[in-house]
């Protein structure tokens, strides 16, 4: 007797739908959970890593989770090599040591890492799958433009900071170190490279790199260290690419604010390069020892009218120098005193000592008063509140750590 198996059409149809649904459903997002045991190995072995620092109680973190996971799926399809791009996350409540290590001050924070080194510019773009995936694609674009003849050296844009490398070939260890430096500083400098016969005239002593500063008549600077030494090469390039006096814009204001140190700002008209050059010169001459305790910045006074109005100034008063301590703003009395020996440095030291704050609230310190004035001195009005603090993270976009109890 022959046995015939019979499957009703309706059951077969249901089975087909289930099979198709199973095959078409995206796989689980490959998000690596980081802890103290795996964070260094994971980040050090990743060309690019985007890390989500979150807290489960934060509603913005909860909103980001599915978006971050789907963006990871999209990127994984384009970069299947797990060492090329890594999406990772840190539960900051469970791993407070990691949160402190990377100075996390809000949730969720998306930090970008390259070969284990955290980039200063974190991701602040739109919280969408498309935007995050596009951001990663931009990070994977080669930051180095190859030159095909040395005549291109004469066409270098001298309005930008540029570093140029001359190498025997692309497969050399020297060039791989240069690539790593260029990837880290891609937002701060333009990077070019020439190889083989094209670069030969510039390689009279072997592979080398030069820096072309801003300005047509400013001489080039040659790197004299070992290219094989990444730390030395990176330190040299960073010094050239990241100026002592940086421009503050609405795009980088939040990032600069998050560095957590006061601003010394020159407000100037955009075309007033003379005042900027004087300010840069005096900062380098008087305040190099203060680097790290205060940020030296310059700002377009037309764009930043509001902070100027805050200190009762207008663009017509520019150039104006002021300190924003993130609590109050203080004005340097007279721009014409900028070059007076020690004047600018004393202004900054008076901030650190608390003297600026004291004198704004209580008038001149007794030691600075002329005899007979102590009894009659007027109490000074309070200094204007910080204006640039408003460029800090938005409370509609992040959970600020100090506001946890409000959520």
CSV table of C-alpha atoms in Angstrom, one decimal:
chain,number,residue,atom,x,y,z
A,1,UNK,CA,0.0,0.0,0.0
A,2,UNK,CA,1.4,3.4,-1.0
A,3,UNK,CA,1.4,6.1,1.7
A,4,UNK,CA,0.7,9.6,0.4
A,5,UNK,CA,1.4,12.7,2.5
A,6,UNK,CA,-1.1,15.5,2.0
A,7,UNK,CA,-0.6,19.1,3.3
A,8,UNK,CA,-3.6,21.3,3.0
A,9,UNK,CA,-3.0,24.4,0.8
A,10,UNK,CA,-3.8,26.8,3.7
A,11,UNK,CA,-1.2,25.2,5.9
A,12,UNK,CA,1.4,25.2,3.1
A,13,UNK,CA,0.7,28.9,2.5
A,14,UNK,CA,1.1,29.8,6.2
A,15,UNK,CA,4.4,27.8,6.3
A,16,UNK,CA,5.7,29.8,3.3
A,17,UNK,CA,4.8,33.1,4.9
A,18,UNK,CA,6.6,32.1,8.1
A,19,UNK,CA,9.7,31.0,6.2
A,20,UNK,CA,9.9,34.2,4.2
A,21,UNK,CA,9.4,36.4,7.2
A,22,UNK,CA,12.1,34.5,9.0
A,23,UNK,CA,14.6,34.9,6.2
A,24,UNK,CA,13.8,38.6,5.6
A,25,UNK,CA,13.9,39.7,9.2
A,26,UNK,CA,17.2,41.7,9.9
A,27,UNK,CA,19.6,40.0,12.3
A,28,UNK,CA,20.1,41.2,15.8
A,29,UNK,CA,22.2,44.4,15.9
A,30,UNK,CA,25.9,43.7,16.6
A,31,UNK,CA,26.3,46.2,19.5
A,32,UNK,CA,29.3,45.4,21.6
A,33,UNK,CA,28.7,46.0,25.3
A,34,UNK,CA,31.9,47.5,26.8
A,35,UNK,CA,33.2,47.0,30.3
A,36,UNK,CA,36.6,47.4,32.0
A,37,UNK,CA,37.6,44.0,30.8
A,38,UNK,CA,37.1,44.4,27.1
A,39,UNK,CA,37.0,48.2,26.3
A,40,UNK,CA,40.7,48.7,25.6
A,41,UNK,CA,41.0,45.7,23.3
A,42,UNK,CA,37.8,46.4,21.5
A,43,UNK,CA,38.6,50.1,20.8
A,44,UNK,CA,42.3,49.6,20.0
A,45,UNK,CA,41.5,47.1,17.3
A,46,UNK,CA,38.7,49.1,15.7
A,47,UNK,CA,39.5,51.5,12.8
A,48,UNK,CA,36.4,53.5,13.7
A,49,UNK,CA,34.2,52.9,16.8
A,50,UNK,CA,31.0,54.8,17.7
A,51,UNK,CA,30.2,54.3,21.4
A,52,UNK,CA,26.9,55.1,23.0
A,53,UNK,CA,27.3,56.1,26.6
A,54,UNK,CA,23.8,55.7,28.1
A,55,UNK,CA,21.8,55.2,31.3
A,56,UNK,CA,18.7,53.0,31.4
A,57,UNK,CA,16.7,55.6,33.4
A,58,UNK,CA,17.3,58.3,30.8
A,59,UNK,CA,14.4,58.6,28.4
A,60,UNK,CA,16.6,60.1,25.6
A,61,UNK,CA,18.8,57.0,26.0
A,62,UNK,CA,15.7,54.8,25.7
A,63,UNK,CA,14.7,56.6,22.5
A,64,UNK,CA,18.1,56.2,20.9
A,65,UNK,CA,18.5,52.4,21.5
A,66,UNK,CA,16.5,51.1,18.5
A,67,UNK,CA,17.8,53.9,16.2
A,68,UNK,CA,21.4,53.0,17.2
A,69,UNK,CA,20.8,49.3,16.6
A,70,UNK,CA,19.3,49.8,13.2
A,71,UNK,CA,22.1,52.2,12.2
A,72,UNK,CA,24.5,49.4,13.2
A,73,UNK,CA,22.7,47.0,10.9
A,74,UNK,CA,22.9,49.4,8.0
A,75,UNK,CA,26.6,50.0,8.5
A,76,UNK,CA,27.4,46.4,9.0
A,77,UNK,CA,26.0,45.6,5.6
A,78,UNK,CA,28.4,48.1,4.0
A,79,UNK,CA,31.4,47.3,6.2
A,80,UNK,CA,31.2,43.6,7.1
A,81,UNK,CA,34.8,43.5,8.4
A,82,UNK,CA,34.2,43.8,12.2
A,83,UNK,CA,37.5,45.6,12.7
A,84,UNK,CA,36.6,48.4,10.2
A,85,UNK,CA,33.6,49.8,12.1
A,86,UNK,CA,32.4,48.9,15.6
A,87,UNK,CA,29.1,50.0,17.3
A,88,UNK,CA,29.4,49.7,21.0
A,89,UNK,CA,27.7,50.9,24.2
A,90,UNK,CA,28.5,51.5,27.8
A,91,UNK,CA,25.9,51.4,30.6
A,92,UNK,CA,27.2,54.3,32.7
A,93,UNK,CA,25.3,53.3,35.8
A,94,UNK,CA,27.0,49.9,35.8
A,95,UNK,CA,30.4,51.2,34.7
A,96,UNK,CA,30.9,54.5,36.4
A,97,UNK,CA,34.7,54.2,36.1
A,98,UNK,CA,34.4,54.2,32.3
A,99,UNK,CA,32.0,57.1,32.4
A,100,UNK,CA,34.4,59.1,34.5
A,101,UNK,CA,37.4,58.1,32.3
A,102,UNK,CA,35.7,59.7,29.3
A,103,UNK,CA,34.2,62.6,31.2
A,104,UNK,CA,30.6,61.8,30.4
A,105,UNK,CA,28.4,64.7,31.5
A,106,UNK,CA,25.1,63.9,29.7
A,107,UNK,CA,23.1,61.0,28.4
A,108,UNK,CA,23.2,59.7,25.8
A,109,UNK,CA,26.6,60.7,24.5
A,110,UNK,CA,27.9,59.3,21.2
A,111,UNK,CA,31.7,59.3,21.2
A,112,UNK,CA,33.9,58.6,18.2
A,113,UNK,CA,37.1,56.6,18.6
A,114,UNK,CA,39.9,55.9,16.1
A,115,UNK,CA,42.3,53.0,16.9
A,116,UNK,CA,41.5,53.4,20.5
A,117,UNK,CA,41.9,57.2,20.6
A,118,UNK,CA,38.8,59.3,21.5
A,119,UNK,CA,38.1,62.1,19.1
A,120,UNK,CA,37.4,65.5,20.5
A,121,UNK,CA,34.4,66.0,18.2
A,122,UNK,CA,31.6,63.6,19.4
A,123,UNK,CA,28.5,62.9,17.3
A,124,UNK,CA,26.0,65.7,17.7
A,125,UNK,CA,24.0,65.2,14.5
A,126,UNK,CA,20.4,64.1,14.1
A,127,UNK,CA,19.3,61.0,16.0
A,128,UNK,CA,18.2,59.0,13.0
A,129,UNK,CA,19.3,55.9,11.3
A,130,UNK,CA,20.2,57.7,8.1
A,131,UNK,CA,22.1,60.5,9.8
A,132,UNK,CA,24.2,58.2,12.0
A,133,UNK,CA,24.9,55.9,9.0
A,134,UNK,CA,25.9,58.9,6.9
A,135,UNK,CA,28.2,60.1,9.7
A,136,UNK,CA,30.1,56.7,9.7
A,137,UNK,CA,30.4,56.8,5.9
A,138,UNK,CA,32.0,60.2,6.1
A,139,UNK,CA,34.4,58.9,8.7
A,140,UNK,CA,35.5,56.1,6.4
A,141,UNK,CA,36.3,58.5,3.5
A,142,UNK,CA,40.1,58.6,3.0
A,143,UNK,CA,41.3,62.0,4.4
A,144,UNK,CA,44.4,62.0,2.3
A,145,UNK,CA,44.4,63.3,-1.3
A,146,UNK,CA,47.0,61.9,-3.5
A,147,UNK,CA,49.1,64.3,-5.7
A,148,UNK,CA,49.9,63.2,-9.2
A,149,UNK,CA,52.6,65.8,-9.9
A,150,UNK,CA,54.5,68.3,-7.8
A,151,UNK,CA,53.0,71.2,-9.7
A,152,UNK,CA,50.0,70.7,-7.4
A,153,UNK,CA,52.1,72.0,-4.6
A,154,UNK,CA,51.8,75.5,-6.1
A,155,UNK,CA,48.0,75.1,-6.0
A,156,UNK,CA,47.7,74.3,-2.3
A,157,UNK,CA,45.0,76.4,-0.7
A,158,UNK,CA,47.0,78.7,1.7
A,159,UNK,CA,43.8,79.7,3.6
A,160,UNK,CA,43.9,76.2,5.2
A,161,UNK,CA,46.4,74.4,7.3
A,162,UNK,CA,47.9,71.7,5.2
A,163,UNK,CA,50.3,68.7,5.8
A,164,UNK,CA,52.0,67.0,2.9
A,165,UNK,CA,53.7,63.6,3.0
A,166,UNK,CA,56.3,62.3,0.5
A,167,UNK,CA,56.7,58.5,0.5
A,168,UNK,CA,58.4,55.9,-1.6
A,169,UNK,CA,55.2,53.8,-1.6
A,170,UNK,CA,51.8,53.4,0.0
A,171,UNK,CA,52.6,50.1,1.7
A,172,UNK,CA,55.3,51.5,3.9
A,173,UNK,CA,55.1,51.6,7.6
A,174,UNK,CA,55.9,55.3,7.4
A,175,UNK,CA,52.8,55.9,5.3
A,176,UNK,CA,50.6,53.8,7.6
A,177,UNK,CA,51.6,56.0,10.6
A,178,UNK,CA,50.8,59.1,8.5
A,179,UNK,CA,47.4,57.7,7.6
A,180,UNK,CA,46.6,57.2,11.3
A,181,UNK,CA,47.6,60.8,12.1
A,182,UNK,CA,45.6,62.1,9.2
A,183,UNK,CA,42.5,60.2,10.3
A,184,UNK,CA,42.7,61.6,13.8
A,185,UNK,CA,43.3,65.2,12.6
A,186,UNK,CA,41.1,65.1,9.5
A,187,UNK,CA,38.9,67.9,10.8
A,188,UNK,CA,41.8,70.2,11.6
A,189,UNK,CA,44.1,70.0,8.6
A,190,UNK,CA,44.1,69.1,4.9
A,191,UNK,CA,46.3,66.1,4.2
A,192,UNK,CA,48.1,65.4,0.9
A,193,UNK,CA,50.6,62.8,-0.2
A,194,UNK,CA,52.8,61.9,-3.1
A,195,UNK,CA,54.4,58.6,-3.9
A,196,UNK,CA,57.2,57.0,-5.9
A,197,UNK,CA,58.7,59.0,-8.8
A,198,UNK,CA,56.3,61.9,-8.1
A,199,UNK,CA,57.7,62.4,-4.6
A,200,UNK,CA,61.3,61.5,-5.4
A,201,UNK,CA,62.5,65.2,-5.7
A,202,UNK,CA,61.2,65.8,-2.2
A,203,UNK,CA,62.7,62.6,-0.7
A,204,UNK,CA,66.4,63.6,-0.8
A,205,UNK,CA,66.8,62.3,2.8
A,206,UNK,CA,64.0,59.7,2.7
A,207,UNK,CA,60.3,59.8,3.4
A,208,UNK,CA,59.3,63.1,5.0
A,209,UNK,CA,56.3,65.4,5.8
A,210,UNK,CA,56.0,69.2,5.7
A,211,UNK,CA,53.5,71.6,7.1
A,212,UNK,CA,52.2,74.6,5.1
A,213,UNK,CA,50.7,77.2,7.4
A,214,UNK,CA,48.0,79.6,6.5
A,215,UNK,CA,49.3,82.6,4.5
A,216,UNK,CA,51.0,82.9,1.1
A,217,UNK,CA,54.3,84.1,2.4
A,218,UNK,CA,54.6,82.0,5.6
A,219,UNK,CA,57.5,79.5,5.2
A,220,UNK,CA,56.9,75.7,5.3
A,221,UNK,CA,57.9,73.7,8.4
A,222,UNK,CA,59.6,70.3,8.1
A,223,UNK,CA,59.1,67.4,10.5
A,224,UNK,CA,62.5,66.4,11.8
A,225,UNK,CA,61.4,63.4,13.9
A,226,UNK,CA,61.0,59.8,13.1
A,227,UNK,CA,57.9,58.9,11.0
A,228,UNK,CA,57.9,55.5,12.4
A,229,UNK,CA,57.2,56.9,15.9
A,230,UNK,CA,53.5,57.6,15.9
A,231,UNK,CA,53.4,59.6,19.2
A,232,UNK,CA,56.1,62.0,18.0
A,233,UNK,CA,54.5,62.4,14.6
A,234,UNK,CA,51.1,62.9,16.0
A,235,UNK,CA,52.2,65.5,18.6
A,236,UNK,CA,54.0,67.5,15.9
A,237,UNK,CA,51.0,67.4,13.5
A,238,UNK,CA,48.6,68.3,16.3
A,239,UNK,CA,50.6,71.3,17.3
A,240,UNK,CA,50.5,72.5,13.7
A,241,UNK,CA,46.9,71.7,13.0
A,242,UNK,CA,45.2,72.8,16.2
A,243,UNK,CA,45.9,76.5,16.7
A,244,UNK,CA,46.6,78.0,20.1
A,245,UNK,CA,43.8,80.5,19.4
A,246,UNK,CA,40.7,78.7,17.9
A,247,UNK,CA,37.6,80.2,16.3
A,248,UNK,CA,34.4,79.6,18.2
A,249,UNK,CA,31.3,79.1,16.0
A,250,UNK,CA,27.8,78.0,16.6
A,251,UNK,CA,28.8,74.6,15.2
A,252,UNK,CA,31.7,74.0,17.7
A,253,UNK,CA,30.4,76.0,20.7
A,254,UNK,CA,28.9,73.1,22.5
A,255,UNK,CA,32.1,71.1,22.0
A,256,UNK,CA,34.3,73.9,23.4
A,257,UNK,CA,32.0,74.5,26.3
A,258,UNK,CA,32.1,70.8,27.2
A,259,UNK,CA,35.9,71.0,27.7
A,260,UNK,CA,35.0,72.7,30.9
A,261,UNK,CA,37.5,75.5,31.1
A,262,UNK,CA,36.9,79.2,30.8
A,263,UNK,CA,37.1,81.2,27.6
A,264,UNK,CA,39.3,84.1,26.8
A,265,UNK,CA,37.7,85.5,23.7
A,266,UNK,CA,38.6,88.2,21.2
A,267,UNK,CA,35.5,89.6,19.5
A,268,UNK,CA,36.5,91.1,16.2
A,269,UNK,CA,35.1,92.0,12.8
A,270,UNK,CA,35.6,89.1,10.3
A,271,UNK,CA,38.0,91.1,8.1
A,272,UNK,CA,40.0,92.6,11.0
A,273,UNK,CA,42.9,90.3,10.8
A,274,UNK,CA,45.3,92.8,12.4
A,275,UNK,CA,43.6,92.6,15.8
A,276,UNK,CA,43.5,88.8,15.6
A,277,UNK,CA,47.2,88.6,14.8
A,278,UNK,CA,48.0,90.9,17.7
A,279,UNK,CA,45.8,88.8,20.0
A,280,UNK,CA,47.4,85.6,18.8
A,281,UNK,CA,50.9,87.0,19.3
A,282,UNK,CA,50.2,88.2,22.9
A,283,UNK,CA,48.5,84.9,23.8
A,284,UNK,CA,51.6,83.1,22.6
A,285,UNK,CA,53.9,85.5,24.4
A,286,UNK,CA,52.1,86.0,27.7
A,287,UNK,CA,49.8,83.0,28.2
A,288,UNK,CA,51.4,79.9,26.8
A,289,UNK,CA,51.9,78.7,30.4
A,290,UNK,CA,48.1,79.0,30.9
A,291,UNK,CA,47.2,76.6,28.1
A,292,UNK,CA,45.0,73.9,29.6
A,293,UNK,CA,43.5,76.2,32.2
A,294,UNK,CA,41.7,78.5,29.8
A,295,UNK,CA,40.6,78.3,26.1
A,296,UNK,CA,41.9,81.0,23.8
A,297,UNK,CA,39.3,81.8,21.2
A,298,UNK,CA,38.2,84.4,18.7
A,299,UNK,CA,34.7,85.1,17.5
A,300,UNK,CA,33.0,87.0,14.7
A,301,UNK,CA,31.4,89.9,16.6
A,302,UNK,CA,28.6,90.2,14.0
A,303,UNK,CA,27.5,86.6,14.5
A,304,UNK,CA,28.0,86.8,18.3
A,305,UNK,CA,26.1,90.0,18.9
A,306,UNK,CA,24.2,88.6,21.8
A,307,UNK,CA,27.3,87.9,24.1
A,308,UNK,CA,28.5,91.4,23.2
A,309,UNK,CA,25.2,93.0,24.2
A,310,UNK,CA,25.4,90.9,27.4
A,311,UNK,CA,28.6,92.9,28.3
A,312,UNK,CA,27.0,96.2,27.0
A,313,UNK,CA,29.0,96.2,23.8
A,314,UNK,CA,28.1,96.2,20.1
A,315,UNK,CA,30.0,95.2,17.0
A,316,UNK,CA,30.9,98.9,16.6
A,317,UNK,CA,33.0,98.6,19.8
A,318,UNK,CA,35.1,95.7,18.4
A,319,UNK,CA,37.8,94.5,18.9
A,320,UNK,CA,36.8,93.5,22.5
A,321,UNK,CA,38.4,91.0,24.8
A,322,UNK,CA,36.4,89.2,27.4
A,323,UNK,CA,36.5,86.2,29.7
A,324,UNK,CA,33.5,83.9,30.1
A,325,UNK,CA,34.0,81.8,33.2
A,326,UNK,CA,30.7,79.9,32.6
A,327,UNK,CA,29.4,81.8,35.6
A,328,UNK,CA,30.0,85.5,34.6
A,329,UNK,CA,31.6,87.5,31.8
A,330,UNK,CA,34.4,90.0,32.4
A,331,UNK,CA,35.7,92.6,30.0
A,332,UNK,CA,39.3,93.4,29.5
A,333,UNK,CA,39.4,97.2,30.2
A,334,UNK,CA,41.1,98.5,27.1
A,335,UNK,CA,42.2,96.6,23.9
A,336,UNK,CA,45.0,99.1,23.4
A,337,UNK,CA,46.6,97.7,26.5
A,338,UNK,CA,46.9,94.3,24.9
A,339,UNK,CA,50.6,94.6,24.3
A,340,UNK,CA,51.4,96.2,27.6
A,341,UNK,CA,53.8,93.8,29.5
A,342,UNK,CA,51.9,91.4,31.6
A,343,UNK,CA,48.5,93.1,31.3
A,344,UNK,CA,46.7,90.2,29.5
A,345,UNK,CA,48.3,87.6,31.7
A,346,UNK,CA,47.3,89.5,34.9
A,347,UNK,CA,43.7,89.6,33.6
A,348,UNK,CA,43.7,85.8,33.3
A,349,UNK,CA,45.5,85.4,36.7
A,350,UNK,CA,42.9,87.6,38.3
A,351,UNK,CA,40.2,85.2,37.1
A,352,UNK,CA,42.0,82.2,38.6
A,353,UNK,CA,42.6,84.0,41.9
A,354,UNK,CA,38.9,85.1,42.1
A,355,UNK,CA,39.9,88.7,42.0
A,356,UNK,CA,37.7,89.5,39.0
A,357,UNK,CA,34.7,88.0,40.7
A,358,UNK,CA,35.4,89.8,44.0
A,359,UNK,CA,35.9,93.2,42.5
A,360,UNK,CA,32.8,93.0,40.3
A,361,UNK,CA,30.7,92.3,43.4
A,362,UNK,CA,32.6,94.4,46.1
A,363,UNK,CA,34.7,97.0,44.3
A,364,UNK,CA,38.5,97.1,44.1
A,365,UNK,CA,40.5,95.1,46.6
A,366,UNK,CA,41.9,97.3,49.4
A,367,UNK,CA,45.4,96.7,48.3
A,368,UNK,CA,44.6,98.2,44.9
A,369,UNK,CA,42.8,101.2,46.2
A,370,UNK,CA,44.5,104.6,46.6
A,371,UNK,CA,44.8,105.9,50.2
A,372,UNK,CA,41.7,107.4,51.6
A,373,UNK,CA,39.3,105.6,49.2
A,374,UNK,CA,38.6,102.5,51.2
A,375,UNK,CA,35.9,104.2,53.3
A,376,UNK,CA,34.0,105.7,50.3
A,377,UNK,CA,34.3,103.0,47.7
A,378,UNK,CA,31.0,102.0,45.9
A,379,UNK,CA,29.9,98.5,45.7
A,380,UNK,CA,30.2,97.3,42.1
A,381,UNK,CA,27.3,95.8,40.3
A,382,UNK,CA,27.2,92.1,39.6
A,383,UNK,CA,29.0,91.1,36.4
A,384,UNK,CA,26.9,89.8,33.5
A,385,UNK,CA,26.0,86.1,33.6
A,386,UNK,CA,27.8,83.7,31.3
A,387,UNK,CA,26.5,83.8,27.8
A,388,UNK,CA,28.4,80.9,26.2
A,389,UNK,CA,27.1,78.5,28.9
A,390,UNK,CA,23.9,78.6,26.8
A,391,UNK,CA,25.9,76.7,24.1
A,392,UNK,CA,26.1,73.7,26.4
A,393,UNK,CA,24.0,70.6,25.7
A,394,UNK,CA,20.3,71.2,25.3
A,395,UNK,CA,18.0,69.8,27.9
A,396,UNK,CA,15.5,68.8,25.2
A,397,UNK,CA,18.1,66.6,23.6
A,398,UNK,CA,20.1,65.1,26.5
A,399,UNK,CA,19.7,64.2,30.1
A,400,UNK,CA,22.2,66.4,31.9
A,401,UNK,CA,23.6,64.4,34.8
A,402,UNK,CA,22.7,67.0,37.4
A,403,UNK,CA,19.1,66.9,36.3
A,404,UNK,CA,18.5,63.3,36.9
A,405,UNK,CA,16.0,63.8,39.7
A,406,UNK,CA,13.8,65.9,37.4
A,407,UNK,CA,13.1,63.1,35.0
